[in-house]
Each structure stands twice: as C-alpha cells, then as structure tokens.
Tab-separated table of C-alpha atoms in Angstrom:
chain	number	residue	atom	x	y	z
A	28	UNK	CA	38.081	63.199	-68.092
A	29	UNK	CA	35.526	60.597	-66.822
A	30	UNK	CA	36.992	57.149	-64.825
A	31	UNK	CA	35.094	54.267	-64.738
A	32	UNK	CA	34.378	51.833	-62.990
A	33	UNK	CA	34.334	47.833	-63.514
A	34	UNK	CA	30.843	47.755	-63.266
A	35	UNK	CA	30.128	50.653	-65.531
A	36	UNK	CA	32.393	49.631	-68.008
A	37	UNK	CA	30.720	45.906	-68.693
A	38	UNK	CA	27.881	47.859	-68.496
A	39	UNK	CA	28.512	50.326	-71.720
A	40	UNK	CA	30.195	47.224	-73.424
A	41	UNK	CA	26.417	45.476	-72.848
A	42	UNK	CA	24.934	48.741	-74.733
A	43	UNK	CA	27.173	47.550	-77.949
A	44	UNK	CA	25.414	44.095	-78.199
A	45	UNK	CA	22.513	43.404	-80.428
A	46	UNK	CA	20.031	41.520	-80.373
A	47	UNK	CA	18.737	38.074	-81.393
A	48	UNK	CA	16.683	39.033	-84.239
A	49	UNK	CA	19.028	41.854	-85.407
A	50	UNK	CA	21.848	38.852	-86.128
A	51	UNK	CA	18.968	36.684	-87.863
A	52	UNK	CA	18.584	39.826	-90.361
A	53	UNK	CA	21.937	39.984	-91.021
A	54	UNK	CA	22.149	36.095	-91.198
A	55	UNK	CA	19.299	35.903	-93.567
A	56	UNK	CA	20.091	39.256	-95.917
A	57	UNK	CA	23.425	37.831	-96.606
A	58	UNK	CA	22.157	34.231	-97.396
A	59	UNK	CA	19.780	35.161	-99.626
A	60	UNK	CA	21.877	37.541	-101.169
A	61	UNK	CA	23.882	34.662	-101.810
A	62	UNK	CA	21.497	32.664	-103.257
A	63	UNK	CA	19.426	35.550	-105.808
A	64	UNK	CA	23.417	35.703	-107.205
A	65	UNK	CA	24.357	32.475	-107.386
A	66	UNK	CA	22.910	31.505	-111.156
A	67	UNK	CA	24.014	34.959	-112.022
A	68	UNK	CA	27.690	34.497	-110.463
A	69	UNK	CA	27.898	31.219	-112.393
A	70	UNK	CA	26.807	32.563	-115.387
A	71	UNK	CA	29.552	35.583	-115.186
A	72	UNK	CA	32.117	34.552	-112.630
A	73	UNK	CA	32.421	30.908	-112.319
A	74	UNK	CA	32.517	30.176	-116.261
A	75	UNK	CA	34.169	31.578	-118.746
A	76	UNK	CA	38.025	32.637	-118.719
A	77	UNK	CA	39.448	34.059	-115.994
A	78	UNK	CA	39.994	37.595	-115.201
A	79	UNK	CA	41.263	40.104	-112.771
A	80	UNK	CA	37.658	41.036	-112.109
A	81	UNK	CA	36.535	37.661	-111.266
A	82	UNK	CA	39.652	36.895	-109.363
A	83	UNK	CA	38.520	40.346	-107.054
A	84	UNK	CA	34.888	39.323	-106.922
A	85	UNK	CA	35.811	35.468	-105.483
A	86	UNK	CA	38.455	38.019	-103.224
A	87	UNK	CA	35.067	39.859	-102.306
A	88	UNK	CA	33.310	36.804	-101.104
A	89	UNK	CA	35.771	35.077	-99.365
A	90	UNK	CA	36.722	37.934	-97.508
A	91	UNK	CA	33.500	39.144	-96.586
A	92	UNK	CA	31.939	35.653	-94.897
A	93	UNK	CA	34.726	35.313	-93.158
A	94	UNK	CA	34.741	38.446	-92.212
A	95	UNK	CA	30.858	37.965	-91.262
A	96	UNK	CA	31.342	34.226	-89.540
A	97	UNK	CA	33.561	36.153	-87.304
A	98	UNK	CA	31.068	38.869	-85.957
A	99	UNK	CA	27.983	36.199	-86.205
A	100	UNK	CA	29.981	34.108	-83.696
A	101	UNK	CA	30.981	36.955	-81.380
A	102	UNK	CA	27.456	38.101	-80.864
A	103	UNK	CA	26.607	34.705	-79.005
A	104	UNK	CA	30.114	35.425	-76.932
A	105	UNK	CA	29.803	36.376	-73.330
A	106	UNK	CA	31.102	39.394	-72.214
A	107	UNK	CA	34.780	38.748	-70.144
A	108	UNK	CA	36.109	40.510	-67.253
A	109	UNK	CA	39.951	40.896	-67.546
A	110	UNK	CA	42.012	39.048	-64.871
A	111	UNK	CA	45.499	40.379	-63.805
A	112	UNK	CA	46.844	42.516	-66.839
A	113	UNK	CA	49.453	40.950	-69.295
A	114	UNK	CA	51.242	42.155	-71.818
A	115	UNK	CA	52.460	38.539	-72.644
A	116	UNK	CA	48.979	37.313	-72.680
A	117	UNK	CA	47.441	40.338	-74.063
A	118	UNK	CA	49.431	39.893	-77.436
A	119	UNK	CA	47.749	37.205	-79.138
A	120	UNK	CA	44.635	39.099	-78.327
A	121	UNK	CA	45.857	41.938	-80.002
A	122	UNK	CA	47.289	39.932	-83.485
A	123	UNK	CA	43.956	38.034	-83.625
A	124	UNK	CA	41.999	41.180	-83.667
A	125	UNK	CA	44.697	43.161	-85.876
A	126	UNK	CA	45.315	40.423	-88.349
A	127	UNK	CA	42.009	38.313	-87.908
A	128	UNK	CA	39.315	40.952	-88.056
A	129	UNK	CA	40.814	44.349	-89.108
A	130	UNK	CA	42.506	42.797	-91.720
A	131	UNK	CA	39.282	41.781	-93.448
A	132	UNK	CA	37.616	44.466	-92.419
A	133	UNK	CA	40.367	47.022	-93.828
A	134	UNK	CA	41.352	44.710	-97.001
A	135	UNK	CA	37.761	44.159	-97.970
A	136	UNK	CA	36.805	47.346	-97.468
A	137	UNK	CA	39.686	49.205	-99.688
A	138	UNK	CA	39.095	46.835	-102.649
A	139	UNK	CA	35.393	47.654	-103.167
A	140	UNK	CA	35.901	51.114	-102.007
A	141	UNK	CA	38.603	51.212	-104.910
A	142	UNK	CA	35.530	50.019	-107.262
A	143	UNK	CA	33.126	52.602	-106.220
A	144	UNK	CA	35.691	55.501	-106.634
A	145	UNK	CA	36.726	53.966	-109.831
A	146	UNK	CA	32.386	54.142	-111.105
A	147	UNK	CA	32.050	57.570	-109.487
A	148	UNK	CA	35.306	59.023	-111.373
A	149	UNK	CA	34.137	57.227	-114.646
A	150	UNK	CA	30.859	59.269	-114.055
A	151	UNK	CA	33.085	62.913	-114.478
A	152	UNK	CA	35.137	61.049	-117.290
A	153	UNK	CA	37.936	60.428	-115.513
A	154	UNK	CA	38.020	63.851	-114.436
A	155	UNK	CA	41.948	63.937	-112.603
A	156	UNK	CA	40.794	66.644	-110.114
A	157	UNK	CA	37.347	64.487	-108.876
A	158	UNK	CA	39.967	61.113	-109.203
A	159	UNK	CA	42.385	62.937	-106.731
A	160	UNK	CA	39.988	64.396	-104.272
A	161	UNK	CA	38.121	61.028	-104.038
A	162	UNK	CA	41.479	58.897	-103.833
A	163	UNK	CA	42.434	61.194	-100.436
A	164	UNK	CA	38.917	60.735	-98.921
A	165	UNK	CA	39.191	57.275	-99.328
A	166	UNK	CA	42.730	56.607	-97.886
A	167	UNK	CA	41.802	58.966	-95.300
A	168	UNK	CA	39.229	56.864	-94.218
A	169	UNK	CA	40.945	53.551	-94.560
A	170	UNK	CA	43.978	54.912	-92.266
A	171	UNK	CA	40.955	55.902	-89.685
A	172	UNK	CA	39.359	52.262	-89.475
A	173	UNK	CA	43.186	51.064	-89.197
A	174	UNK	CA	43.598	53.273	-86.134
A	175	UNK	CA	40.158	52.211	-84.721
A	176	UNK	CA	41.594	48.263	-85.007
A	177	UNK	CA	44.824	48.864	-83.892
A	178	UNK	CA	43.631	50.905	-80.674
A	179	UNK	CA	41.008	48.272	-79.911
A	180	UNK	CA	44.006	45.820	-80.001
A	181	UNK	CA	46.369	47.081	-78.095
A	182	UNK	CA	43.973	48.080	-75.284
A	183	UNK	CA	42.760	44.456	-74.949
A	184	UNK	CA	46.424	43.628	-73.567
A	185	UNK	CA	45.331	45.700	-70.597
A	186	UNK	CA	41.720	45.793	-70.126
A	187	UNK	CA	38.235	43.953	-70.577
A	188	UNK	CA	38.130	41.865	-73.345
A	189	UNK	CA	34.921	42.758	-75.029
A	190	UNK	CA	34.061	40.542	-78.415
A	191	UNK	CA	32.917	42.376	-81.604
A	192	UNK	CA	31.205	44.110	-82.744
A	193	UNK	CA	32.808	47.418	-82.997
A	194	UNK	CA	36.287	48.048	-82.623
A	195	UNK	CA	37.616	50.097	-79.869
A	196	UNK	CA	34.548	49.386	-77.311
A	197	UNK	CA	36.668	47.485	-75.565
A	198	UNK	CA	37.094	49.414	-72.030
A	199	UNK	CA	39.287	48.895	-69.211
A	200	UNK	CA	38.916	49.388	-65.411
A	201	UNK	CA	39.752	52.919	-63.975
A	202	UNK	CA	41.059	53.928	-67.076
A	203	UNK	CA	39.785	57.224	-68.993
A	204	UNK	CA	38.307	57.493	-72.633
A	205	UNK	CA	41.169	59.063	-73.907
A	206	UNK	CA	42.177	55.694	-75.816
A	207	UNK	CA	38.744	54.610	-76.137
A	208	UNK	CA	38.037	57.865	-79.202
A	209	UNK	CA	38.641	55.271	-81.954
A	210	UNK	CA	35.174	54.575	-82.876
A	211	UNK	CA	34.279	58.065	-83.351
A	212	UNK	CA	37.390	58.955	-85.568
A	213	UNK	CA	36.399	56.451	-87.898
A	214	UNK	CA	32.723	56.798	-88.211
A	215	UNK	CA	33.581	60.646	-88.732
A	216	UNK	CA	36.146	59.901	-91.152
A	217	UNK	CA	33.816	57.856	-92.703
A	218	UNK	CA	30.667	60.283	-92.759
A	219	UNK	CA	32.746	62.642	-94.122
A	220	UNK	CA	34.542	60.702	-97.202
A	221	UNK	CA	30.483	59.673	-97.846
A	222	UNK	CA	29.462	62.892	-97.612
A	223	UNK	CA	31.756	64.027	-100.335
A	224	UNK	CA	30.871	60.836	-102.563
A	225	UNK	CA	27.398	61.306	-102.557
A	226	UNK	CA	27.083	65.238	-103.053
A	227	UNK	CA	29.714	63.890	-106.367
A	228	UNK	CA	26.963	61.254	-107.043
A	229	UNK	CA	24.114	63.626	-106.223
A	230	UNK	CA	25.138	66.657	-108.780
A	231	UNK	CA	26.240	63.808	-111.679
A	232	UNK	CA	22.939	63.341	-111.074
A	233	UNK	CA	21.581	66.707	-111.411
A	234	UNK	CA	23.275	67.436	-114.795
A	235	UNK	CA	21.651	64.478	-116.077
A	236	UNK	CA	18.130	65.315	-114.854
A	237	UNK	CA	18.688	68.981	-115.259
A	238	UNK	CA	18.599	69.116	-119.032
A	239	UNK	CA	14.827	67.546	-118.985
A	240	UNK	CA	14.088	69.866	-116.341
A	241	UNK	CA	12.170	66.326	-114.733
A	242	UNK	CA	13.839	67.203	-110.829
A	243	UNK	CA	11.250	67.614	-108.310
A	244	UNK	CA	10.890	71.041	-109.277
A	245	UNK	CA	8.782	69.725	-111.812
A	246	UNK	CA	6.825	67.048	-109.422
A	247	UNK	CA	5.743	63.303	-109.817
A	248	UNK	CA	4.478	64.100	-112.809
A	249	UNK	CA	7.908	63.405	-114.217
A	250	UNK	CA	8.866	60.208	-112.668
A	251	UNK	CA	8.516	58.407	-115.897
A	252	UNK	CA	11.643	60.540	-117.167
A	253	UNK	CA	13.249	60.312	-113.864
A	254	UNK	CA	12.846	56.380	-113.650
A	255	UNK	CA	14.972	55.441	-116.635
A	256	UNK	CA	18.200	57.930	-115.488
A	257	UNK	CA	17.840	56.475	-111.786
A	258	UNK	CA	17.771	53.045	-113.688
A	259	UNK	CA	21.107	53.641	-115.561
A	260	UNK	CA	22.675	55.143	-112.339
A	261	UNK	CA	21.849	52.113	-109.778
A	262	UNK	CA	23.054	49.720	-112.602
A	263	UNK	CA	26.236	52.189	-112.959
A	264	UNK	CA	27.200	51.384	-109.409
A	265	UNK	CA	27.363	55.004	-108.436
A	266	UNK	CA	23.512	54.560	-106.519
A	267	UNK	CA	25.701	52.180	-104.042
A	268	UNK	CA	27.249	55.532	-102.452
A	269	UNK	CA	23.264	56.147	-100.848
A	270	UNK	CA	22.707	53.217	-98.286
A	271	UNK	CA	26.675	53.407	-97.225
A	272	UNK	CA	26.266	57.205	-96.437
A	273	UNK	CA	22.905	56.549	-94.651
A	274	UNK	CA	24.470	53.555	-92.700
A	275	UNK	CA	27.687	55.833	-91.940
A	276	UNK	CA	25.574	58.708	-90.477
A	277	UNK	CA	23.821	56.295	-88.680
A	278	UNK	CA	27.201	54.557	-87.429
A	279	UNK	CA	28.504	57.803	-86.194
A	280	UNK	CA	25.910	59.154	-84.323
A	281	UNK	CA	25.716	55.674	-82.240
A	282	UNK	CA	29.385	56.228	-81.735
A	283	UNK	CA	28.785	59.564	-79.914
A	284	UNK	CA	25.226	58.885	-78.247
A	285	UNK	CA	25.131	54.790	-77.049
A	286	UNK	CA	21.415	55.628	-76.532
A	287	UNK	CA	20.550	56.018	-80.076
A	288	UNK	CA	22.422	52.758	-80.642
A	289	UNK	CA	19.974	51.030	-77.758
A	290	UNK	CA	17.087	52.311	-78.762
A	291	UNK	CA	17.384	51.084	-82.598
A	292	UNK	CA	18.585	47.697	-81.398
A	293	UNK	CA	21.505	47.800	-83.823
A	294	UNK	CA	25.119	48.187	-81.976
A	295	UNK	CA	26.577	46.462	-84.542
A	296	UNK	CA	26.575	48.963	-86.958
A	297	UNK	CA	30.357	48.238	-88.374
A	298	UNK	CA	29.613	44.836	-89.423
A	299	UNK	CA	25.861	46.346	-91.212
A	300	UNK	CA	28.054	48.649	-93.178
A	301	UNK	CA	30.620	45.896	-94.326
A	302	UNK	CA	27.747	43.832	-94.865
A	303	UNK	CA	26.349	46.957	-97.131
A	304	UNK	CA	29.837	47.030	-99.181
A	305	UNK	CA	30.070	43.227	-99.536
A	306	UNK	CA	26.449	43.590	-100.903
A	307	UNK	CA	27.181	46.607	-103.391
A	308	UNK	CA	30.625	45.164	-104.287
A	309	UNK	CA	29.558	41.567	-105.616
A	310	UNK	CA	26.343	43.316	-107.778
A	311	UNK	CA	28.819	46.320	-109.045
A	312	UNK	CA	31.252	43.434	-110.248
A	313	UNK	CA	28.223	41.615	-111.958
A	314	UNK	CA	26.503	44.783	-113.829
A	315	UNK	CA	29.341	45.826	-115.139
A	316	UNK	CA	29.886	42.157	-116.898
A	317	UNK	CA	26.331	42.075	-117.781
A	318	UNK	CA	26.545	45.479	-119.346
A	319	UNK	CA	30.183	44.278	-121.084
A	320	UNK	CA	31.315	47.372	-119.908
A	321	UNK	CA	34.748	48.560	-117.971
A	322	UNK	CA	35.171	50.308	-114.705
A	323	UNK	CA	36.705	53.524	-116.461
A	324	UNK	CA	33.768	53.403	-118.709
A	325	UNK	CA	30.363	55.461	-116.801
A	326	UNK	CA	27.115	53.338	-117.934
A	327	UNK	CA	25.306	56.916	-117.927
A	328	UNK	CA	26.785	57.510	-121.618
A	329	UNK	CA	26.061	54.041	-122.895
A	330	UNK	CA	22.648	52.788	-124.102
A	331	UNK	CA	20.404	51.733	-121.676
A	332	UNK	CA	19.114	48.442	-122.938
A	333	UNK	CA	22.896	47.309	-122.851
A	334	UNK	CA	22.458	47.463	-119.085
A	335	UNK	CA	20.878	44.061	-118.134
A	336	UNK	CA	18.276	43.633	-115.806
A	337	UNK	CA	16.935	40.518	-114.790
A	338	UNK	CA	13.171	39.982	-113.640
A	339	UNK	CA	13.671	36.304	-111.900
A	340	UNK	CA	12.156	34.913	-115.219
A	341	UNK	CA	13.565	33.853	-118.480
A	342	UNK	CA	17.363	32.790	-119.867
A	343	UNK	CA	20.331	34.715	-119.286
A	344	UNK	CA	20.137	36.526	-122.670
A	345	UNK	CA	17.072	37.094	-122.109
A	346	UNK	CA	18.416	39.886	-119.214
A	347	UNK	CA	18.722	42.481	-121.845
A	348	UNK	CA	15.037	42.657	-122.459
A	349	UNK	CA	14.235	44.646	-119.345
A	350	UNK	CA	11.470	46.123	-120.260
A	351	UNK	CA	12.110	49.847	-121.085
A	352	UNK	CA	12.502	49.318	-124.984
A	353	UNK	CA	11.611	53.059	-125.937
A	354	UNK	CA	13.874	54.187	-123.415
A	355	UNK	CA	16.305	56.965	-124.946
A	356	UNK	CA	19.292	55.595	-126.042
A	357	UNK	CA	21.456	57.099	-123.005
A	358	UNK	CA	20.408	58.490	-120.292
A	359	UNK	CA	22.061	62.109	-120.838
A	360	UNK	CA	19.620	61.705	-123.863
A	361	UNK	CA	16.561	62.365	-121.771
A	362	UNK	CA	17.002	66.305	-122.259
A	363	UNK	CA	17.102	65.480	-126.311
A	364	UNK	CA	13.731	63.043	-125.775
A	365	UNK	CA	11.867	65.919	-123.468
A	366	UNK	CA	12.386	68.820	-126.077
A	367	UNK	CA	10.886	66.501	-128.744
A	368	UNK	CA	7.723	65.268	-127.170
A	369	UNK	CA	7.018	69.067	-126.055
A	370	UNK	CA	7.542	70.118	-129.504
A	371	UNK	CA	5.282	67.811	-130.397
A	372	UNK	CA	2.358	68.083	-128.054
C-alpha cells in the first residue's frame, strides 16, 4: 500500500477543489431555481392548509441551502496542514462534519430518495417485489454515504484537515489509503442503486412505448408519439432517476481516477449531485400538487392534461392548458391512438 507524503497529500487534496466559475454555476442554478419556483411554491406550498407534503418540501429547502451555504463557503477555505495530532482537538472536528454536513447530506438525501422510490414503485403499481428491491438499494446506499462521513470524521482527529467538498479526501501524513476508500464505496454504492432505478425507469418506459411500436426502432419519425409519454414521465417524477445516474457515474469515476476530476474542473461532484436531488425533490413535490395526484398514484395512468405545465405566461389555472389538447387521454393510451390512425390512413 502507497505512503505519502505531506507534500503529496496537500497536493491530491488541491486536485478536489474547483474552480471559481464552477461555484458561480452552482451559485446561480440554485438561485434561479429558486426564483422560476417561487410563484409556483406560493401558489402550492405557502397557501392553502397545511400538509405532510408541504411540511417535507419546506424540510427540502431548508435542508438543502444549508446544506449548500456550507460547501459554497468551504470552496473559498484554504487548505490546512495539521499541527501535532489530537484526539481532544480532533473531536469537534469530527461532530461538526458528522452532525453539521453529513447530517444534511444523509437526511436530505433519504427523504427525497424516499419520494423517488415511492414515484418509481407507483409506476409498477405498487408492485411489493420492485417496492422491496428498491427499498434495499436505497438503504444500501444511504448506510454507504454514512460510512463515507463518518470515516472523513474521524480521520480529521489525526490528519490534514481538508474543507469540503467530498467526504473522506481528507488525508493524513505517512499514513496509507486504507481509511481513505470511503469515497469510492459510496459513489459505487451509489452507481449501482442508480443503475437499478433507471433500467426500472427505462423498461416502465419501454412497455409504454412498446405498444405504439414509436421506440427508435421506428426512427424520428415517431417523436410526435414519443413526446407526449416522455411528457407524462418527466412530470411523473420518475425522469428525475436520468441526471442523478449520469451525475453518479460521473462521481465515481472521479473517485477512482483524480485526473478525470481535474480535467472537467468539477471535484465537487457530491455537492452537484445533492444539488441535483434538492432540484428534482422541490419540482416532484410541486407536480404532483399541480396534477392533484398522490405519491402511490403513477401519473402514466392518469390523463395527461391533468398534468400541469406552465409556459412562464398566463394564471395559475391557466397551467392545465399546456398545449397538447389532442393528446390521448393517458399515456399507456398511445398504443390504442397508433392502431387507429393506421387503420385509418
């Protein structure tokens, strides 16, 4: 096993920085997420009687800019070389990053993971066997990016105190990497739990397209079909599943390469994938309150001009009007609506 040195050790924790522009895109995607919700979270959220829901979408929020304020900060942090080891001094280290970051990370996490498997499950009708595979997956991956924090917290008792942003890069003089594995358990974990999801998502899919026959077997010339399923599915929730599997493969291979991670100027890619569940959690609470709809109830069965979409003009009830009038009424309908029109031609 590979010992290194002081020097080569700030030097991989420099690798795990990013740079100035990369934290103005995060900066700016969440603000203006903020704001393109904000009459929307008003009009759902912030009036009205209270609910569970709303109670776990002002949960959402809360959690994740604090969550984000934290990692924004650390990216201006300096890098610190560790004095004389402490255990003493070490400790309140380790509960800040435990309870201060992990926490969030962890809590926030779970909850809109819980929503996603709770859309995806809906999808199979509450199938139990998809409801228990997916329910392992996900605590198997929430147990990993517990480890990950936990490991990163107890090794900053002994060694270099590197800020955010991922967990475990913190890396101590002559010590081995036998502690310093954390990051890649989790990113695997996650990869694979994503995986999973999305082949669910991808074959729910399938049996929805495969009726029409309007797949790319067919080619472009079926995108009109295609476009009103894909519709249903990203206001379903279940389309969420895509970016967080592209940003976990991503995550993982710059856990085992930290040249990949340089060379796409994005080390930070644990806060871009809470960032991407903070993003699909908030919209999956609001769809499913526009489409007055429940999160045991799929969207895919339902008719699609329940499912509100909203162009940046008009009144809230105007949202319902999104343009695809002479849709089908559901989407597994398409197979029903292609028959017919070949019939006819």
């Amino acid at each position: 096993m590979d010992v290194f040195t002081q020097a080569e050790i700030v030097n991989i924790a420099s690798q795990y920085r990013t740079i100035n522009y990369t934290y103005a895109a995060a900066v700016t995607l969440v603000v203006y997420d903020s704001l393109i919700l904000f009459r929307r979270e008003v009009n759902h959220i912030y009036s009205g009687p209270r609910s569970l829901a709303k109670w776990i979408y002002v949960l959402i929020k809360v959690m994740g800019l604090t969550m984000f304020s934290h990692d924004f900060y650390t990216y201006y942090t300096p890098h610190k070389e560790s004095t004389e080891p402490n255990r003493y001094d070490g400790f309140p280290t380790t509960i800040s990053r435990i309870t201060g970051v992990g926490l969030f990370e962890v809590g926030d996490t779970a909850i809109i993971k819980t929503l996603l498997v709770m859309r995806l499950r809906a999808l199979y009708r509450n199938h139990r066997g998809v409801t228990i595979i997916l329910c392992i997956t996900t605590a198997i991956e929430l147990m990993s990016t517990t480890y990950a924090y936990v490991m990163a917290g107890l090794n900053n008792q002994w060694y270099v105190v590197v800020p955010d942003p991922l967990p475990g890069c913190t890396l101590g003089p002559q010590n081995t990497m036998t502690h310093f594995r954390s990051p890649v358990v989790a990113w695997s974990t996650r990869l694979a739990s994503n995986s999973l999801e999305l082949l669910f998502l991808l074959y729910g899919l399938y049996r929805c397209l495969k009726g029409s026959e309007s797949y790319f077997k067919k080619g472009w010339g079926h995108m009109r079909q295609i476009a009103p399923v894909l519709y249903v599915f990203y206001r379903d929730g279940t389309m969420f599943y895509i970016p967080i599997f592209v940003l976990s493969a991503i995550g993982f291979v710059g856990s085992i390469d930290t040249r990949i991670v340089t060379h796409l100027s994005c080390a930070n890619w644990e806060a871009w994938l809470a960032i991407a569940y903070y993003i699909c959690g908030t919209r999956l609470i609001l769809n499913i309150y526009s489409a007055g709809t429940e999160f045991t109830t799929s969207m895919i069965t339902q008719h699609v001009s329940s499912v509100a979409f909203n162009h940046g003009s008009g009144t809230e009830s105007d949202e319902s009007d999104d343009g695809y009038t002479n849709l089908p009424k559901t989407a597994l309908d398409m197979s029903q609506r292609h028959e017919t029109s070949s019939v006819t031609v």
